[in-house]
Coordinates of C-alpha atoms in Angstrom, one line a residue:
X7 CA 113.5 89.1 98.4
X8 CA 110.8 86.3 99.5
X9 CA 111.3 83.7 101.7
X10 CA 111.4 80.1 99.9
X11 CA 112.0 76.9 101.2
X12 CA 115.1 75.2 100.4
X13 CA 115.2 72.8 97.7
X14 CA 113.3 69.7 98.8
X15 CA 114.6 66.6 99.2
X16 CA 113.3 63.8 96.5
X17 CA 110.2 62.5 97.2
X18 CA 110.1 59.5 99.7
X19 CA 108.9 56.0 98.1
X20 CA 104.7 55.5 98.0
X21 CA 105.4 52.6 100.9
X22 CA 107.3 54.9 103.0
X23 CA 105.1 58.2 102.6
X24 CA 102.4 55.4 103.4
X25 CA 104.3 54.8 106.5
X26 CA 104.6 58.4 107.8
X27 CA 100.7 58.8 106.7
X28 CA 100.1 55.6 109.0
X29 CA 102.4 57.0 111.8
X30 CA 100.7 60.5 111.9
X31 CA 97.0 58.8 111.5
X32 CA 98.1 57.0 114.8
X33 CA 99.0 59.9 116.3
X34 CA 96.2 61.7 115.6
X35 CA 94.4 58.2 117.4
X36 CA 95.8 58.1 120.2
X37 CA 96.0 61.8 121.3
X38 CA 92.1 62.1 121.1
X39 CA 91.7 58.5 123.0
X40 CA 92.9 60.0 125.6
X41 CA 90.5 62.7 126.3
X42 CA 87.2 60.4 125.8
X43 CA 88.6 57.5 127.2
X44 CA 89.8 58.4 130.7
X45 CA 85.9 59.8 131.6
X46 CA 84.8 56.6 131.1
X47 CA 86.9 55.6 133.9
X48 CA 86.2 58.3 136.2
X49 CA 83.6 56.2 138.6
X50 CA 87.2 53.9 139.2
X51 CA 89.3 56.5 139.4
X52 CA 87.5 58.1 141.4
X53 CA 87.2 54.8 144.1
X54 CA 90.4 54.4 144.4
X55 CA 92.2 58.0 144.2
X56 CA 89.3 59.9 145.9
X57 CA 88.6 63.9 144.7
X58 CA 85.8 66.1 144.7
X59 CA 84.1 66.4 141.2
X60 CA 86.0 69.8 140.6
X61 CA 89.3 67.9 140.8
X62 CA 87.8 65.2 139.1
X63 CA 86.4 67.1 136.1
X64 CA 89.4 68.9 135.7
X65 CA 91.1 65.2 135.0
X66 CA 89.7 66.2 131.3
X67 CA 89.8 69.9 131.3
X68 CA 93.6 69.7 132.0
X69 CA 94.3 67.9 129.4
X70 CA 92.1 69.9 126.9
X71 CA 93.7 72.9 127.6
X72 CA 97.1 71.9 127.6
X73 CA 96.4 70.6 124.3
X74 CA 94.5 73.2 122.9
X75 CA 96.5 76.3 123.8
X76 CA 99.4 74.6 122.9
X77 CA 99.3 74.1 119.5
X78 CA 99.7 77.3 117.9
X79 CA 102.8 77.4 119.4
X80 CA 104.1 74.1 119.1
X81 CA 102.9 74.7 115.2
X82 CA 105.3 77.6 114.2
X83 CA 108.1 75.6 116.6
X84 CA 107.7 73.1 114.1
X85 CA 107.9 75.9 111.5
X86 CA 110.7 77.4 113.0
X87 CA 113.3 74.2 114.4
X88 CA 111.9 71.4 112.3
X89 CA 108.9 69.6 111.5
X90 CA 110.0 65.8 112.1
X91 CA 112.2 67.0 115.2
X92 CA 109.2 68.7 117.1
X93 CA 106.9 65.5 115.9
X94 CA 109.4 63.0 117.8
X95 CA 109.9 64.9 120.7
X96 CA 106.4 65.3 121.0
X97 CA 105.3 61.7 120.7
X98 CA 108.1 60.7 122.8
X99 CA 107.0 62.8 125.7
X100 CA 103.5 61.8 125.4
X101 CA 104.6 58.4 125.9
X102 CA 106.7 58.9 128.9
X103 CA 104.0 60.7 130.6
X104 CA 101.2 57.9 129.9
X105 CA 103.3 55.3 131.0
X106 CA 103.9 57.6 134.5
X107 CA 100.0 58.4 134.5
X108 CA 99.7 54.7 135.1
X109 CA 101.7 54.2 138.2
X110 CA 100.5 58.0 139.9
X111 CA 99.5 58.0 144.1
X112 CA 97.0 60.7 143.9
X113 CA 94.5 62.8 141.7
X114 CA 96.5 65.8 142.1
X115 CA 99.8 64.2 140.5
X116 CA 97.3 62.5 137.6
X117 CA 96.0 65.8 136.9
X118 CA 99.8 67.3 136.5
X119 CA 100.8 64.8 134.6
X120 CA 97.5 65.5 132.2
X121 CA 98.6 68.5 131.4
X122 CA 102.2 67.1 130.3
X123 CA 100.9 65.0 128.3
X124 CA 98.4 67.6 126.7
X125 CA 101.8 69.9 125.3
X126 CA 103.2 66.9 124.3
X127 CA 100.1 66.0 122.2
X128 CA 100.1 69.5 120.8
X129 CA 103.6 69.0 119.8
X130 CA 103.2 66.1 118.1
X131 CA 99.7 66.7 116.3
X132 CA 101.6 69.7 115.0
X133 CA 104.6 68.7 114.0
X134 CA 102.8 65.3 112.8
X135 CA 100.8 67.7 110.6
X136 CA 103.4 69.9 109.1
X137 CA 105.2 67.0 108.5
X138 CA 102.3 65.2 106.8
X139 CA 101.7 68.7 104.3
X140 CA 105.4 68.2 102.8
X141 CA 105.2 64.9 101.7
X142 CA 101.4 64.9 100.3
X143 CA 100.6 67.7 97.4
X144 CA 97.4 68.7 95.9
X145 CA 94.4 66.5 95.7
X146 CA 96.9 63.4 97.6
X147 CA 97.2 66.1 100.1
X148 CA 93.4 66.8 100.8
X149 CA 92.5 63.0 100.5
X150 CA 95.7 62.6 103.5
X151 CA 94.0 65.3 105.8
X152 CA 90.9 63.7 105.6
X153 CA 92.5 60.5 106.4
X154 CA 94.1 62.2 109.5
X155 CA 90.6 64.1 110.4
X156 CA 88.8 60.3 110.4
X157 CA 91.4 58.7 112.0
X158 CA 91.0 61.8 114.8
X159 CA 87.3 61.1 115.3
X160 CA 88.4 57.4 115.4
X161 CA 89.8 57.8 118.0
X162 CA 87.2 60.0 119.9
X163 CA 84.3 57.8 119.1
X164 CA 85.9 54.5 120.2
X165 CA 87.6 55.9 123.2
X166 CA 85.2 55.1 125.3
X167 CA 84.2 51.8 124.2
X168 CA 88.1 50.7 124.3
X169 CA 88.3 52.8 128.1
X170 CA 85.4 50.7 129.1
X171 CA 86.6 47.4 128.5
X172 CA 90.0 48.3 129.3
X173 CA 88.5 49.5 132.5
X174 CA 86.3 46.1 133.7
X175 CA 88.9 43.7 132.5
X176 CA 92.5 45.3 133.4
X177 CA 91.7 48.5 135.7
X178 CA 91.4 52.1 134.7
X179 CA 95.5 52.3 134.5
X180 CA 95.5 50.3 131.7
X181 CA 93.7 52.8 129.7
X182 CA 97.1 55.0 129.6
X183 CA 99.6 52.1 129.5
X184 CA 97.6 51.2 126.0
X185 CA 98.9 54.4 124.5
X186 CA 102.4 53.8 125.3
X187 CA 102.4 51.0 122.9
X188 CA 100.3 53.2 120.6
X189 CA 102.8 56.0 120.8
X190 CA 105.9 53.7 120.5
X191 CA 104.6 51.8 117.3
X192 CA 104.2 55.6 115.6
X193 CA 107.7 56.2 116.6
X194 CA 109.6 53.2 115.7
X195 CA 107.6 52.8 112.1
X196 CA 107.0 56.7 111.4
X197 CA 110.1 59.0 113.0
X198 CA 113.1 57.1 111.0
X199 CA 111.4 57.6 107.7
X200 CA 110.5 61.5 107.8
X201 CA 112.4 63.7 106.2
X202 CA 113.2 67.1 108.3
X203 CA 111.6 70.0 106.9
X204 CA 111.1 73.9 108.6
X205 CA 110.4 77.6 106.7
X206 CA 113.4 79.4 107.1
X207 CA 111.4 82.6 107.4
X208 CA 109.7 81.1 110.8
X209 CA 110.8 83.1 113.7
X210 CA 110.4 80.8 116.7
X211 CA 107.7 80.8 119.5
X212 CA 105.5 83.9 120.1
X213 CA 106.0 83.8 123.9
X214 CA 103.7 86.7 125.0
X215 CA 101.1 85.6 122.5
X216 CA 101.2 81.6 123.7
X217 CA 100.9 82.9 127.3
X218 CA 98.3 85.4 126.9
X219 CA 96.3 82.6 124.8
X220 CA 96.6 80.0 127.3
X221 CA 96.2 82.0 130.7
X222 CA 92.9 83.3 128.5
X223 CA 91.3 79.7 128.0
X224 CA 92.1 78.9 131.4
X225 CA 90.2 81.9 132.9
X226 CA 87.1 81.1 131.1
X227 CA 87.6 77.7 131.7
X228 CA 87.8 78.2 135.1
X229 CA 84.8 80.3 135.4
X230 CA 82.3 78.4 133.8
X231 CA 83.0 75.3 135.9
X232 CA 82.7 77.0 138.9
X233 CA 79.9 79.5 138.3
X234 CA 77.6 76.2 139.0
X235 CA 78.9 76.3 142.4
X236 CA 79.5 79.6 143.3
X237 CA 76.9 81.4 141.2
X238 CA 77.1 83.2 137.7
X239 CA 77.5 86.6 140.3
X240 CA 80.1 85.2 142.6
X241 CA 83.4 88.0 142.6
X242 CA 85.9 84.6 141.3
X243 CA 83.3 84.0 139.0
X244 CA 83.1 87.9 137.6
X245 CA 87.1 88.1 137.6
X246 CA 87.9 84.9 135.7
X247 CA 85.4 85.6 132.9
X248 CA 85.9 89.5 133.1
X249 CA 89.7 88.6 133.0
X250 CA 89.6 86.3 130.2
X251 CA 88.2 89.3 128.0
X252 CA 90.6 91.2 129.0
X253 CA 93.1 88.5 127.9
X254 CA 91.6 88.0 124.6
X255 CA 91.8 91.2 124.1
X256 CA 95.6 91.4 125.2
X257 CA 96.5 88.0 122.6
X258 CA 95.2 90.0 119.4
X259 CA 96.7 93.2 120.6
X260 CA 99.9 90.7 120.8
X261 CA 99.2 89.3 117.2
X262 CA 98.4 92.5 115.7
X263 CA 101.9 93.7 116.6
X264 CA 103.9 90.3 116.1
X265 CA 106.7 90.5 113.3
X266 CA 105.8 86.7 112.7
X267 CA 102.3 86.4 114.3
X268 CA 101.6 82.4 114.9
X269 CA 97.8 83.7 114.3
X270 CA 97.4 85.7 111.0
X271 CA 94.5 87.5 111.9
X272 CA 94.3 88.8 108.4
X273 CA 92.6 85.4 107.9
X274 CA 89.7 86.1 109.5
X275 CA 88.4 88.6 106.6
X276 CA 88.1 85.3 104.7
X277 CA 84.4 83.8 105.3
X278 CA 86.1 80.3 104.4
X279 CA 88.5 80.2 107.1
X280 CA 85.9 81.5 109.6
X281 CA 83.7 78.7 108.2
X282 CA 86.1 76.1 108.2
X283 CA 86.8 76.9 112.2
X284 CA 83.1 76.4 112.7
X285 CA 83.1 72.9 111.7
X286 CA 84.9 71.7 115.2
X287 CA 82.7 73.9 117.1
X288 CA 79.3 72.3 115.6
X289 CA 80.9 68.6 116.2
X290 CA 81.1 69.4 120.1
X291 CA 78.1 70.6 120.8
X292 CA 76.5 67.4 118.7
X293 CA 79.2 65.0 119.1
X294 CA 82.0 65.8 121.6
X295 CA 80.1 66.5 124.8
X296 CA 77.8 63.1 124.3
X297 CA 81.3 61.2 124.3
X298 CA 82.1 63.3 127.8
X299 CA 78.3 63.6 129.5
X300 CA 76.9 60.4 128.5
X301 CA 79.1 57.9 130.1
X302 CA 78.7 59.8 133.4
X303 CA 74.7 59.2 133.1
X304 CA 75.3 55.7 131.4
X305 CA 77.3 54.1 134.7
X306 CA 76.2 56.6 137.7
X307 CA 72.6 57.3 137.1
X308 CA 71.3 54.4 134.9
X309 CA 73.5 51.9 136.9
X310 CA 75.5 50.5 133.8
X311 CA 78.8 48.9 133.7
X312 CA 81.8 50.6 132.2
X313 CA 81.8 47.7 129.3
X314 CA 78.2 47.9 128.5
X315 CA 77.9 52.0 128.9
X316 CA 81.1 51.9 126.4
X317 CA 79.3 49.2 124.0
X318 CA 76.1 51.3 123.7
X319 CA 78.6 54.6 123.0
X320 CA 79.1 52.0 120.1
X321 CA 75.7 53.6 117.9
X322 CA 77.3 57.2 118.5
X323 CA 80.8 55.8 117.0
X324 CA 80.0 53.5 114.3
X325 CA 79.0 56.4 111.6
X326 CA 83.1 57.4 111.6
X327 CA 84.0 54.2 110.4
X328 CA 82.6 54.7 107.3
X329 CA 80.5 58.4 106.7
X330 CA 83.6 60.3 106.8
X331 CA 85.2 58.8 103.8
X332 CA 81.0 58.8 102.4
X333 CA 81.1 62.1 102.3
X334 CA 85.0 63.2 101.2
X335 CA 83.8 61.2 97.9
X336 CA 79.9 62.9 97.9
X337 CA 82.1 66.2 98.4
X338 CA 83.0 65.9 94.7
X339 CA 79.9 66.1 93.6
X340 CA 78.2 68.2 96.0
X341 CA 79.4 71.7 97.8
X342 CA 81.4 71.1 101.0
X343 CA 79.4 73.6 102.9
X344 CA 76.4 71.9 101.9
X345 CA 77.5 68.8 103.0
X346 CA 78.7 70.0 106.0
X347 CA 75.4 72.2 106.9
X348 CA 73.2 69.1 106.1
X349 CA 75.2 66.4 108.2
X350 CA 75.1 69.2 111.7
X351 CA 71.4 69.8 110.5
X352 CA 71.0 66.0 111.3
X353 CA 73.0 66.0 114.5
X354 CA 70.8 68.4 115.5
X355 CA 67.6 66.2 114.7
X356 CA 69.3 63.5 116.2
X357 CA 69.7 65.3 119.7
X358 CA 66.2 66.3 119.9
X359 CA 65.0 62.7 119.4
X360 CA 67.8 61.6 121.9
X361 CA 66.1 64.1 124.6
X362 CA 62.5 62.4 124.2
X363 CA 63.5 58.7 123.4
X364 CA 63.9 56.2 126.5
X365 CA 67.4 55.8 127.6
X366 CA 69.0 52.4 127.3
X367 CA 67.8 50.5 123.8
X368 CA 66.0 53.7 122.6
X369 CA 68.9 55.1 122.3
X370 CA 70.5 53.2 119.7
X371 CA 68.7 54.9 116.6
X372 CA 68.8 58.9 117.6
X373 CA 72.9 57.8 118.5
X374 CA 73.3 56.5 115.4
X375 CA 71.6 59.5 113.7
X376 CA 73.7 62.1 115.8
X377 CA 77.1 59.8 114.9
X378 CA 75.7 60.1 110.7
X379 CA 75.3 63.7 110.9
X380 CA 78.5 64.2 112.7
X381 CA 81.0 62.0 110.9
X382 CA 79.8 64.2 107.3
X383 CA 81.8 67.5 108.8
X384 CA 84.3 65.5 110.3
X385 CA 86.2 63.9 107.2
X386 CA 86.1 67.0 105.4
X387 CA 87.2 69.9 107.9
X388 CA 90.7 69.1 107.8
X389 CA 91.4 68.8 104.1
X390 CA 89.2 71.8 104.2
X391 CA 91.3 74.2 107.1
X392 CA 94.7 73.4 105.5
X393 CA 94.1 74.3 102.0
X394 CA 93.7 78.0 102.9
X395 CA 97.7 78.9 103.7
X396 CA 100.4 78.0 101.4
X397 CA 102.2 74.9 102.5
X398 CA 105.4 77.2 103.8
X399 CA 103.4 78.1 106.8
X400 CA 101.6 74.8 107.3
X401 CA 102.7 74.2 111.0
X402 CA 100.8 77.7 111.2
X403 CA 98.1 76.1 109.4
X404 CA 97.7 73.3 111.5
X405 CA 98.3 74.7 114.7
X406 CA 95.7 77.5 113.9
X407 CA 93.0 74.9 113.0
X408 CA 94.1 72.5 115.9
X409 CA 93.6 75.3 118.5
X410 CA 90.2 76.1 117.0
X411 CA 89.0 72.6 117.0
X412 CA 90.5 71.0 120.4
X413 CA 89.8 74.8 122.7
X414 CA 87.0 75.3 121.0
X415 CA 85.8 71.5 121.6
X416 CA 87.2 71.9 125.4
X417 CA 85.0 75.1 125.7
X418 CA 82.1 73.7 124.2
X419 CA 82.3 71.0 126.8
X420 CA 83.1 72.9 129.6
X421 CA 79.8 74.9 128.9
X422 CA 77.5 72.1 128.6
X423 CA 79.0 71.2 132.1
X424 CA 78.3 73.8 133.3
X425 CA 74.4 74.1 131.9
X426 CA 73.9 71.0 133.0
X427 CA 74.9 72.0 136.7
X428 CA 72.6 75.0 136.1
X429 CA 69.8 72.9 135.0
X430 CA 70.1 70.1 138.1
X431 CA 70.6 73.2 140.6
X432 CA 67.3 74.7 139.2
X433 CA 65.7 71.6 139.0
X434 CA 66.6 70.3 142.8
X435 CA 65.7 73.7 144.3
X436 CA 61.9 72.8 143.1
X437 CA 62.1 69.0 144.3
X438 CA 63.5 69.2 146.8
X439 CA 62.8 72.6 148.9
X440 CA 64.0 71.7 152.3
X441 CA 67.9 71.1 150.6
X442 CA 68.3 74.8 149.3
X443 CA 71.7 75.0 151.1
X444 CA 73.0 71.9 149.6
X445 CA 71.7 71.9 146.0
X446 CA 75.0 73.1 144.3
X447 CA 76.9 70.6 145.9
X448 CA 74.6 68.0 145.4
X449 CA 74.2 69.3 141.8
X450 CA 77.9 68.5 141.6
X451 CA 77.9 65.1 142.6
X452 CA 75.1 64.3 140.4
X453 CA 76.1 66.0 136.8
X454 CA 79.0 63.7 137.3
X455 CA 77.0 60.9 137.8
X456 CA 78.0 60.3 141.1
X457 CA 74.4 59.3 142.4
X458 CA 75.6 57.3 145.5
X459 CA 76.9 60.5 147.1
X460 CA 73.5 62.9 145.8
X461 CA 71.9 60.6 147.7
X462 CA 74.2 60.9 150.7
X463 CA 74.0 64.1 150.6
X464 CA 70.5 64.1 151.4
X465 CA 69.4 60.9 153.3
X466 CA 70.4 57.5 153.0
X467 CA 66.9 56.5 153.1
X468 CA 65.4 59.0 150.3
X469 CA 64.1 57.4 146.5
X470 CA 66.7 58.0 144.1
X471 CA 64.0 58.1 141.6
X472 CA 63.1 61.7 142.6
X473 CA 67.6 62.7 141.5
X474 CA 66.7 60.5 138.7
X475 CA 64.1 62.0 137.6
X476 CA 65.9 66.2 138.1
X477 CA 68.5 64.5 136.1
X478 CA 66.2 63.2 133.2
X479 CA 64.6 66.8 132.9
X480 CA 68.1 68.3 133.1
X481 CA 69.7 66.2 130.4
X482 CA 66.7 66.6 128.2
X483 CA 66.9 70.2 128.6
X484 CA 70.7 70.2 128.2
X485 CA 70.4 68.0 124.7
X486 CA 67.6 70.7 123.6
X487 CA 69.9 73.5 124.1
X488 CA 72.5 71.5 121.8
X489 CA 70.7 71.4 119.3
X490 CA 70.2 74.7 119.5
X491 CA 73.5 75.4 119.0
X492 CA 74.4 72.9 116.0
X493 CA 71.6 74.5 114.5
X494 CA 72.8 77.9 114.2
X495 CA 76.2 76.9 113.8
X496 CA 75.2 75.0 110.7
X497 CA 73.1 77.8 109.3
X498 CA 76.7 80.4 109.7
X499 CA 78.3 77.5 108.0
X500 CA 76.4 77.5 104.7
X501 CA 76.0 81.0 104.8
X502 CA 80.5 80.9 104.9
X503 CA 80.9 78.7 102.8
X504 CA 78.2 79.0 100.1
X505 CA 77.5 76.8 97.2
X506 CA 81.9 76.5 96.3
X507 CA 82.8 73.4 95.3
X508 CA 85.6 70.7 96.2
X509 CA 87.2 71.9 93.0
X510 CA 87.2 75.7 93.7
X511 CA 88.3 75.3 97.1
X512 CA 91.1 72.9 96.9
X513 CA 92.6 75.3 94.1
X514 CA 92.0 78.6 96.1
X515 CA 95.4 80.7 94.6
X516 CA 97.4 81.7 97.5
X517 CA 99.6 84.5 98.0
X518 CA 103.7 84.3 98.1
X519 CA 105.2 83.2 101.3
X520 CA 106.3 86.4 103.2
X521 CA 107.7 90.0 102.5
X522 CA 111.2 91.2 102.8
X523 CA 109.8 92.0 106.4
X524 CA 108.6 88.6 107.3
X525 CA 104.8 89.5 107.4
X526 CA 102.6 87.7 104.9
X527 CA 102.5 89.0 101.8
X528 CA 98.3 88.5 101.1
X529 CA 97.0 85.6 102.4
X530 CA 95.2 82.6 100.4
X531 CA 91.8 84.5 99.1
X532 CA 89.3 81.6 100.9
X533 CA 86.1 83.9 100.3
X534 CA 83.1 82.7 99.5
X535 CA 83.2 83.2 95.9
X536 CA 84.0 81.4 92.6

């Protein structure tokens, strides 16, 4: 016999579905503020708690990857124990752990407690989202996740403006006690007024597939951020890339054999779904890594404050106020693909200016155009990844499309870190001939924009305009080499998604819940046809 959920409860009241809607869309604020905010403050943090820029770059990495590997799992726990319960918990914990993130002695305890307050973010955009999919139906349910997807960039866009004030008028610890009161207001208006919700066919955590995932992203991880450092060849280098394979290879072995999978790889036959996990991919190489990279040049190399390095990030953010919802009503009228395609095409124009315009005020139009093109995708890739599974295994659903989005976002940036490393070690063993045993360290210092100690590196008394200008023709290469990318992912894109319309996609037929056995029975047909 199939699986169904129970009978549902009656539907909650417009004002209080409008409250859980507004309680989720703050979640999904706040979780993302705090991965673009805190680099904004990492100059000050940085003065006061000391660290090496390893440690200090892995103040966002350990974040990322908490969050990212996380939420597959915490999706099918919300499946499996309940949808509201896992949401609470969640939100709860991430506000404990802020409010400690603003009191910590040391870089080593902020970085632990980044990575508690990653699982709790997974826990929470999971559950938040499972939640979200049983109250909101059809067309209301597409127009919600695209809500939630705007609200999400939102957050990523203005994080650093908000981190940069936050940062010059209050110190850099006020950046995390700002989403305790965040975190408590989607509590105290949100929790009370869910109804609990969870697919009795669920079969709790996949703990050898969750492990294998996240001990995966962290060996790649890992290896691209030292490879800089140690070289591409260096034996750590070899084993954490080589072992990350191996990994990968060990997680789909895992799902392959998994009663209750948390990944249906079935999906994957399905151009759609491939498409629609795409979309985050294309937004970090445009979006995401200016929102990490370019505050770092902003204060350390072009000698900006945090407020006025957060107010210029202002072009790059502006276009999510309004484009996202732009394009959820264009999408109506024209395909989603080809809306999508066309907004990364213009990213991609936008980051090609941005590498050959002059920094400061001629920076303001390509921003704006990369923030346009970006914003496009943005709005529409939620509504678009969730209407794929049938709403019985949407914890699944969301915690396969927020793994995509935030690993493949925290992989994305981790490889323009590390090219950007690559590029200032190539350029600095040209300029500066005499320093060959020093240029990955200084190459360190300086793709964090920590100029000051570049410079001590070398010689108190040398011109910083000859770092300056390695760093210029590193970051111009670096942007090239994005563009690049959001390029070709916006070609595989259109070719995924083809010319299908809003219409054909939101009403893709989907496939009963589960066999007597538990395994799907045929998943939602999300080719590229119709």
């Amino acid at each position: 016999m199939p699986h169904s959920l129970p009978p549902a409860a009656p539907l909650r009241g417009r004002f209080d579905r409008f409250l859980i809607l507004g309680a989720v869309c703050l979640a999904g604020f706040v979780l993302p503020l705090n991965f673009t905010g805190p680099p904004i403050a990492t100059p000050a943090i940085a003065a006061e708690l000391g660290g090496s820029p390893a440690a200090l770059t892995w103040m966002t990495n350990a974040f990322m990857l908490a969050f990212g590997s996380c939420l597959m799992a915490a999706g099918a726990l919300a499946d499996g124990v309940g949808r509201k319960r896992v949401f609470g918990i969640g939100i709860a914990a991430f506000g404990v752990a802020s409010s400690l993130l603003a009191f910590v002695p040391d870089l080593f305890w902020l970085n632990v407690l980044r990575v508690v307050q990653g699982v709790a973010a997974a826990a929470a955009l999971s559950g938040g989202n499972a939640a979200l999919a049983q109250e909101f139906h059809g067309a209301a349910r597409l127009r919600a996740f695209s809500l939630l997807g705007t609200t999400f960039g939102i957050g990523l866009a203005f994080g650093p403006s908000l981190a940069g004030w936050l940062t010059q008028t209050h110190g850099w610890r006020s950046i995390f006690l700002s989403s305790v009161v965040v975190a408590t207001a989607a509590t105290v208006f949100g929790l009370p007024r869910m109804r609990e919700s969870r697919d009795p066919a669920a079969a709790g955590i996949d703990v050898p597939g969750s492990l294998a995932f996240t001990a995966m992203l962290a060996a790649f991880t890992a290896g691209v951020l030292e490879a800089p450092a140690r070289g591409w060849g260096h034996p750590l280098v070899l084993a954490a890339l080589i072992g990350s394979g191996l990994l990968l290879a060990l997680f789909v072995r895992i799902e392959q054999r998994s009663r209750r999978p948390m990944l249906d790889l079935a999906l994957f036959r399905y151009p759609r779904f491939i498409g629609a996990q795409l979309l985050p991919i294309g937004t970090g190489f445009c979006y995401l890594v200016l929102i990490v990279l370019l505050p770092a040049r902003l204060i350390g190399v072009e000698g900006y404050g945090a407020l006025q390095a957060g107010l210029l990030m202002i072009a790059l953010s502006l276009p999510m106020l309004v484009v996202p919802f732009v394009g959820a009503v264009a999408s109506h009228r024209v395909p989603p693909g080809v809306l999508c395609s066309g907004g990364l095409l213009l990213a991609a124009a936008g980051l090609v200016w941005l590498g050959r315009a002059d920094p400061g005020a001629g920076w303001i139009a390509p921003l704006l155009l990369i923030g346009i093109g970006a914003a496009v995708p943005w709005g529409l890739m939620d509504g678009l990844a969730i209407s794929v599974v049938p709403k019985e295994r949407a914890g699944m659903a969301a915690g396969i499309f927020g793994a995509s989005r935030v690993s493949g976002e925290g992989v994305t940036i981790a490889l323009a870190s590390a090219a950007l490393a690559t590029f200032l070690g190539a350029g600095l063993q040209a300029a500066l001939p005499g320093h060959a045993g020093r240029v990955a360290e200084i190459a360190q210092h300086l793709g964090i924009g920590d100029l000051a100690q570049a410079r001590a590196l070398l010689a108190p008394t040398l011109d910083p305009a000859t770092l300056i200008g390695v760093y210029e023709r590193a970051f111009g290469h670096l942007v090239d080499a994005l563009a690049a990318a959001t390029t070709v992912t916006a070609v595989l894109v259109l070719s995924l998604f083809g010319g299908a319309s809003a219409h054909d996609i939101a009403n893709t037929h989907e496939a009963p819940a589960a066999r007597a056995d538990g395994r799907p029975e045929r998943v939602a047909d999300c080719g590229a046809h119709g």
